[in-house]
GROMACS .gro file of C-alpha atoms in nm:
model
  230
    1MET     CA    1  -2.910  -0.943  -1.836
    2ILE     CA    2  -2.787  -1.300  -1.788
    3TYR     CA    3  -2.893  -1.588  -2.014
    4SER     CA    4  -2.802  -1.927  -1.872
    5ILE     CA    5  -2.893  -2.287  -1.817
    6SER     CA    6  -2.808  -2.487  -1.507
    7PRO     CA    7  -2.552  -2.613  -1.454
    8HIS     CA    8  -2.326  -2.396  -1.669
    9LEU     CA    9  -1.957  -2.456  -1.717
   10ASN     CA   10  -1.829  -2.136  -1.876
   11ARG     CA   11  -1.913  -1.767  -1.898
   12CYS     CA   12  -1.962  -1.588  -2.231
   13LEU     CA   13  -1.967  -1.208  -2.253
   14LEU     CA   14  -2.237  -1.072  -2.484
   15TYR     CA   15  -2.188  -0.740  -2.665
   16ASN     CA   16  -2.511  -0.620  -2.826
   17GLN     CA   17  -2.381  -0.364  -3.074
   18GLY     CA   18  -2.560  -0.151  -3.332
   19LEU     CA   19  -2.458  -0.077  -3.690
   20ILE     CA   20  -2.079  -0.124  -3.710
   21PRO     CA   21  -1.858  -0.087  -4.021
   22TYR     CA   22  -1.722  -0.424  -4.126
   23LEU     CA   23  -1.352  -0.338  -4.093
   24GLU     CA   24  -1.397  -0.207  -3.738
   25ALA     CA   25  -1.580  -0.521  -3.628
   26HIS     CA   26  -1.320  -0.737  -3.802
   27GLY     CA   27  -1.040  -0.557  -3.622
   28TRP     CA   28  -1.220  -0.601  -3.290
   29GLN     CA   29  -1.255  -0.973  -3.352
   30ARG     CA   30  -0.886  -1.009  -3.433
   31SER     CA   31  -0.795  -0.817  -3.118
   32LEU     CA   32  -1.015  -1.041  -2.901
   33LEU     CA   33  -0.877  -1.354  -3.068
   34ASN     CA   34  -0.514  -1.249  -3.019
   35GLN     CA   35  -0.579  -1.167  -2.653
   36ARG     CA   36  -0.719  -1.517  -2.599
   37ILE     CA   37  -0.433  -1.683  -2.780
   38GLN     CA   38  -0.202  -1.503  -2.536
   39ASP     CA   39  -0.426  -1.576  -2.236
   40PRO     CA   40  -0.660  -1.876  -2.290
   41THR     CA   41  -0.823  -1.819  -1.949
   42LEU     CA   42  -1.009  -1.509  -2.071
   43ASP     CA   43  -1.387  -1.536  -2.100
   44ASP     CA   44  -1.549  -1.627  -2.428
   45VAL     CA   45  -1.732  -1.351  -2.618
   46LEU     CA   46  -2.038  -1.328  -2.843
   47ILE     CA   47  -2.080  -1.011  -3.049
   48LEU     CA   48  -2.418  -0.937  -3.208
   49LEU     CA   49  -2.436  -0.650  -3.459
   50GLU     CA   50  -2.542  -0.530  -3.801
   51HIS     CA   51  -2.320  -0.403  -4.084
   52PRO     CA   52  -2.360  -0.132  -4.346
   53PRO     CA   53  -2.378  -0.289  -4.696
   54VAL     CA   54  -2.065  -0.495  -4.769
   55TYR     CA   55  -1.971  -0.803  -4.969
   56THR     CA   56  -1.719  -1.042  -4.815
   57LEU     CA   57  -1.531  -1.329  -4.974
   58GLY     CA   58  -1.379  -1.610  -4.775
   59GLN     CA   59  -1.017  -1.715  -4.806
   60GLY     CA   60  -0.987  -1.882  -5.145
   61ALA     CA   61  -1.340  -1.778  -5.250
   62ASN     CA   62  -1.410  -1.765  -5.622
   63SER     CA   63  -1.464  -1.408  -5.745
   64ASP     CA   64  -1.665  -1.548  -6.037
   65PHE     CA   65  -1.957  -1.564  -5.792
   66LEU     CA   66  -1.966  -1.182  -5.803
   67LYS     CA   67  -2.192  -1.049  -6.076
   68PHE     CA   68  -1.992  -0.728  -6.105
   69ASP     CA   69  -1.631  -0.634  -6.179
   70ILE     CA   70  -1.453  -0.636  -5.844
   71ASP     CA   71  -1.184  -0.399  -5.979
   72LYS     CA   72  -1.438  -0.137  -6.091
   73SER     CA   73  -1.692  -0.187  -5.816
   74GLN     CA   74  -1.890   0.088  -5.649
   75TYR     CA   75  -1.965  -0.159  -5.369
   76ASP     CA   76  -1.763  -0.228  -5.057
   77VAL     CA   77  -1.592  -0.567  -5.109
   78ARG     CA   78  -1.362  -0.736  -4.857
   79ARG     CA   79  -1.166  -1.061  -4.877
   80VAL     CA   80  -1.115  -1.208  -4.530
   81GLU     CA   81  -0.972  -1.518  -4.365
   82ARG     CA   82  -1.297  -1.706  -4.296
   83GLY     CA   83  -1.401  -2.016  -4.485
   84GLY     CA   84  -1.676  -2.010  -4.745
   85GLU     CA   85  -1.762  -1.818  -5.060
   86VAL     CA   86  -1.909  -1.471  -5.114
   87THR     CA   87  -2.184  -1.335  -4.891
   88TYR     CA   88  -2.358  -1.004  -4.834
   89HIS     CA   89  -2.412  -0.809  -4.511
   90CYS     CA   90  -2.648  -0.515  -4.465
   91PRO     CA   91  -2.880  -0.360  -4.204
   92GLY     CA   92  -3.159  -0.593  -4.106
   93GLN     CA   93  -2.925  -0.891  -4.107
   94LEU     CA   94  -2.818  -0.998  -3.757
   95VAL     CA   95  -2.454  -1.104  -3.749
   96GLY     CA   96  -2.303  -1.307  -3.466
   97TYR     CA   97  -1.930  -1.331  -3.400
   98PRO     CA   98  -1.847  -1.588  -3.129
   99ILE     CA   99  -1.491  -1.571  -2.996
  100LEU     CA  100  -1.479  -1.909  -2.826
  101ASN     CA  101  -1.200  -2.127  -2.693
  102LEU     CA  102  -1.301  -2.465  -2.836
  103GLN     CA  103  -1.069  -2.640  -2.591
  104ARG     CA  104  -1.347  -2.574  -2.337
  105TYR     CA  105  -1.603  -2.749  -2.557
  106ARG     CA  106  -1.488  -2.986  -2.830
  107LYS     CA  107  -1.189  -2.958  -3.061
  108ASP     CA  108  -1.397  -3.044  -3.366
  109LEU     CA  109  -1.476  -2.787  -3.634
  110HIS     CA  110  -1.761  -2.988  -3.785
  111TRP     CA  111  -1.920  -3.011  -3.441
  112TYR     CA  112  -1.881  -2.635  -3.397
  113LEU     CA  113  -2.049  -2.559  -3.731
  114ARG     CA  114  -2.340  -2.787  -3.642
  115GLN     CA  115  -2.373  -2.610  -3.306
  116LEU     CA  116  -2.398  -2.271  -3.476
  117GLU     CA  117  -2.665  -2.411  -3.705
  118GLU     CA  118  -2.849  -2.544  -3.402
  119VAL     CA  119  -2.854  -2.198  -3.243
  120ILE     CA  120  -3.033  -2.062  -3.551
  121ILE     CA  121  -3.269  -2.360  -3.576
  122ARG     CA  122  -3.378  -2.306  -3.215
  123VAL     CA  123  -3.440  -1.937  -3.281
  124LEU     CA  124  -3.663  -2.026  -3.576
  125ALA     CA  125  -3.847  -2.277  -3.359
  126VAL     CA  126  -3.946  -1.991  -3.126
  127TYR     CA  127  -4.150  -1.859  -3.418
  128ARG     CA  128  -4.281  -2.209  -3.500
  129LEU     CA  129  -4.066  -2.226  -3.810
  130GLN     CA  130  -3.880  -2.545  -3.903
  131GLY     CA  131  -3.518  -2.463  -3.981
  132GLU     CA  132  -3.343  -2.720  -4.198
  133ARG     CA  133  -2.992  -2.840  -4.272
  134ILE     CA  134  -2.891  -2.956  -4.619
  135PRO     CA  135  -2.623  -3.227  -4.632
  136ALA     CA  136  -2.292  -3.111  -4.785
  137PHE     CA  137  -2.375  -2.744  -4.720
  138THR     CA  138  -2.325  -2.525  -4.414
  139GLY     CA  139  -2.606  -2.293  -4.303
  140VAL     CA  140  -2.976  -2.301  -4.223
  141TRP     CA  141  -3.265  -2.315  -4.471
  142LEU     CA  142  -3.634  -2.240  -4.435
  143GLN     CA  143  -3.869  -2.399  -4.687
  144GLY     CA  144  -3.582  -2.429  -4.934
  145ARG     CA  145  -3.452  -2.073  -4.890
  146LYS     CA  146  -3.125  -2.004  -4.712
  147VAL     CA  147  -3.184  -1.768  -4.420
  148ALA     CA  148  -2.854  -1.807  -4.234
  149ALA     CA  149  -2.497  -1.825  -4.365
  150ILE     CA  150  -2.204  -1.947  -4.156
  151GLY     CA  151  -1.831  -1.900  -4.208
  152ILE     CA  152  -1.557  -1.937  -3.947
  153LYS     CA  153  -1.187  -1.905  -3.883
  154VAL     CA  154  -1.013  -2.090  -3.599
  155SER     CA  155  -0.661  -2.017  -3.470
  156ARG     CA  156  -0.520  -2.235  -3.192
  157TRP     CA  157  -0.877  -2.346  -3.125
  158ILE     CA  158  -0.998  -1.986  -3.076
  159THR     CA  159  -1.283  -1.897  -3.313
  160MET     CA  160  -1.372  -1.583  -3.503
  161HIS     CA  161  -1.625  -1.486  -3.772
  162GLY     CA  162  -1.955  -1.675  -3.731
  163PHE     CA  163  -2.312  -1.653  -3.861
  164ALA     CA  164  -2.540  -1.409  -4.043
  165LEU     CA  165  -2.918  -1.441  -4.007
  166ASN     CA  166  -3.139  -1.258  -4.255
  167VAL     CA  167  -3.407  -1.107  -4.032
  168CYS     CA  168  -3.550  -0.812  -4.226
  169PRO     CA  169  -3.284  -0.687  -4.472
  170ASP     CA  170  -3.322  -0.530  -4.814
  171MET     CA  171  -3.260  -0.844  -5.018
  172THR     CA  172  -3.171  -0.669  -5.345
  173GLY     CA  173  -2.800  -0.676  -5.256
  174PHE     CA  174  -2.802  -1.055  -5.290
  175GLU     CA  175  -2.899  -1.021  -5.656
  176ARG     CA  176  -2.544  -0.906  -5.738
  177ILE     CA  177  -2.382  -1.233  -5.622
  178VAL     CA  178  -2.423  -1.609  -5.621
  179PRO     CA  179  -2.474  -1.633  -5.243
  180CYS     CA  180  -2.227  -1.874  -5.083
  181GLY     CA  181  -2.147  -2.000  -5.433
  182ILE     CA  182  -2.468  -2.207  -5.452
  183PRO     CA  183  -2.644  -2.114  -5.777
  184ASP     CA  184  -2.954  -2.332  -5.733
  185LYS     CA  185  -3.044  -2.232  -5.375
  186ALA     CA  186  -3.241  -1.913  -5.317
  187VAL     CA  187  -3.190  -1.687  -5.016
  188GLY     CA  188  -3.468  -1.563  -4.794
  189SER     CA  189  -3.536  -1.358  -4.481
  190LEU     CA  190  -3.751  -1.417  -4.175
  191ALA     CA  191  -3.964  -1.115  -4.266
  192GLU     CA  192  -4.112  -1.321  -4.549
  193TRP     CA  193  -4.271  -1.548  -4.288
  194ILE     CA  194  -4.304  -1.300  -4.001
  195PRO     CA  195  -4.393  -0.949  -4.124
  196GLY     CA  196  -4.274  -0.681  -3.886
  197ILE     CA  197  -4.000  -0.890  -3.725
  198THR     CA  198  -3.697  -0.688  -3.608
  199CYS     CA  199  -3.334  -0.763  -3.529
  200GLN     CA  200  -3.385  -0.619  -3.182
  201GLU     CA  201  -3.630  -0.891  -3.077
  202VAL     CA  202  -3.428  -1.168  -3.242
  203ARG     CA  203  -3.116  -1.070  -3.045
  204PHE     CA  204  -3.281  -1.194  -2.725
  205TYR     CA  205  -3.359  -1.534  -2.875
  206ILE     CA  206  -3.010  -1.568  -3.025
  207ALA     CA  207  -2.853  -1.509  -2.683
  208GLN     CA  208  -3.095  -1.750  -2.517
  209SER     CA  209  -3.039  -2.024  -2.775
  210PHE     CA  210  -2.662  -1.972  -2.769
  211ALA     CA  211  -2.660  -2.024  -2.391
  212GLU     CA  212  -2.862  -2.346  -2.429
  213VAL     CA  213  -2.663  -2.495  -2.717
  214PHE     CA  214  -2.317  -2.424  -2.575
  215GLY     CA  215  -2.411  -2.471  -2.210
  216VAL     CA  216  -2.278  -2.132  -2.101
  217GLU     CA  217  -2.382  -1.839  -1.889
  218VAL     CA  218  -2.422  -1.547  -2.131
  219VAL     CA  219  -2.364  -1.217  -1.950
  220GLU     CA  220  -2.468  -0.901  -2.134
  221MET     CA  221  -2.205  -0.627  -2.125
  222GLN     CA  222  -2.226  -0.256  -2.201
  223PRO     CA  223  -2.174  -0.188  -2.574
  224GLU     CA  224  -1.815  -0.111  -2.664
  225ARG     CA  225  -1.717   0.229  -2.796
  226PHE     CA  226  -1.554   0.163  -3.129
  227PHE     CA  227  -1.230   0.284  -3.274
  228ARG     CA  228  -1.023   0.156  -3.561
  229PHE     CA  229  -0.818  -0.149  -3.474
  230GLU     CA  230  -0.487  -0.193  -3.651
   0.00000   0.00000   0.00000
């Protein structure tokens, strides 16, 4: 399937994956990023997937935002190179990892973050929901509840990491952290407003909105067979 607007300037390869362990997806991202640093002419990529339960902390994130002892934890916890504080991934949360060469768009990280927010806001609009931004914070809120978290890493203007949209997850995992380090902002999921919503249907709207916001032709590829990346 091809998602596009006319005219488009660039092509973006879409990989619609299933439930992928965090470390495998992280290794895949790093591999794609390194390939594009070596050869900037390669197509951009958007990966959409879900993760088994895992907590991730951004580079420099404060572990005090964990409500459990990280050294004695029964939970899977990973510190990675993205920006931002602690967040939680689990099935029912749709995660998007764009591997984009920002030299094709705009070499401006604030612009890029706002574009990712706009993708989510347009998806919510499909369901007649008004997504909101809050000044000084990154992400998307719905009636005061944060439904999408965003954290990125950029190397030589090639992006990795991305966004996580709470579609229909088990929200209890968020009770063990201060999500994104914001103690006075609750988290929410789209299922609270749209009972029965699934990640599968939202994937289509993410791809469509991504094509519109970034002005690209999104070309759906066959899912990759995963192995462990070193």
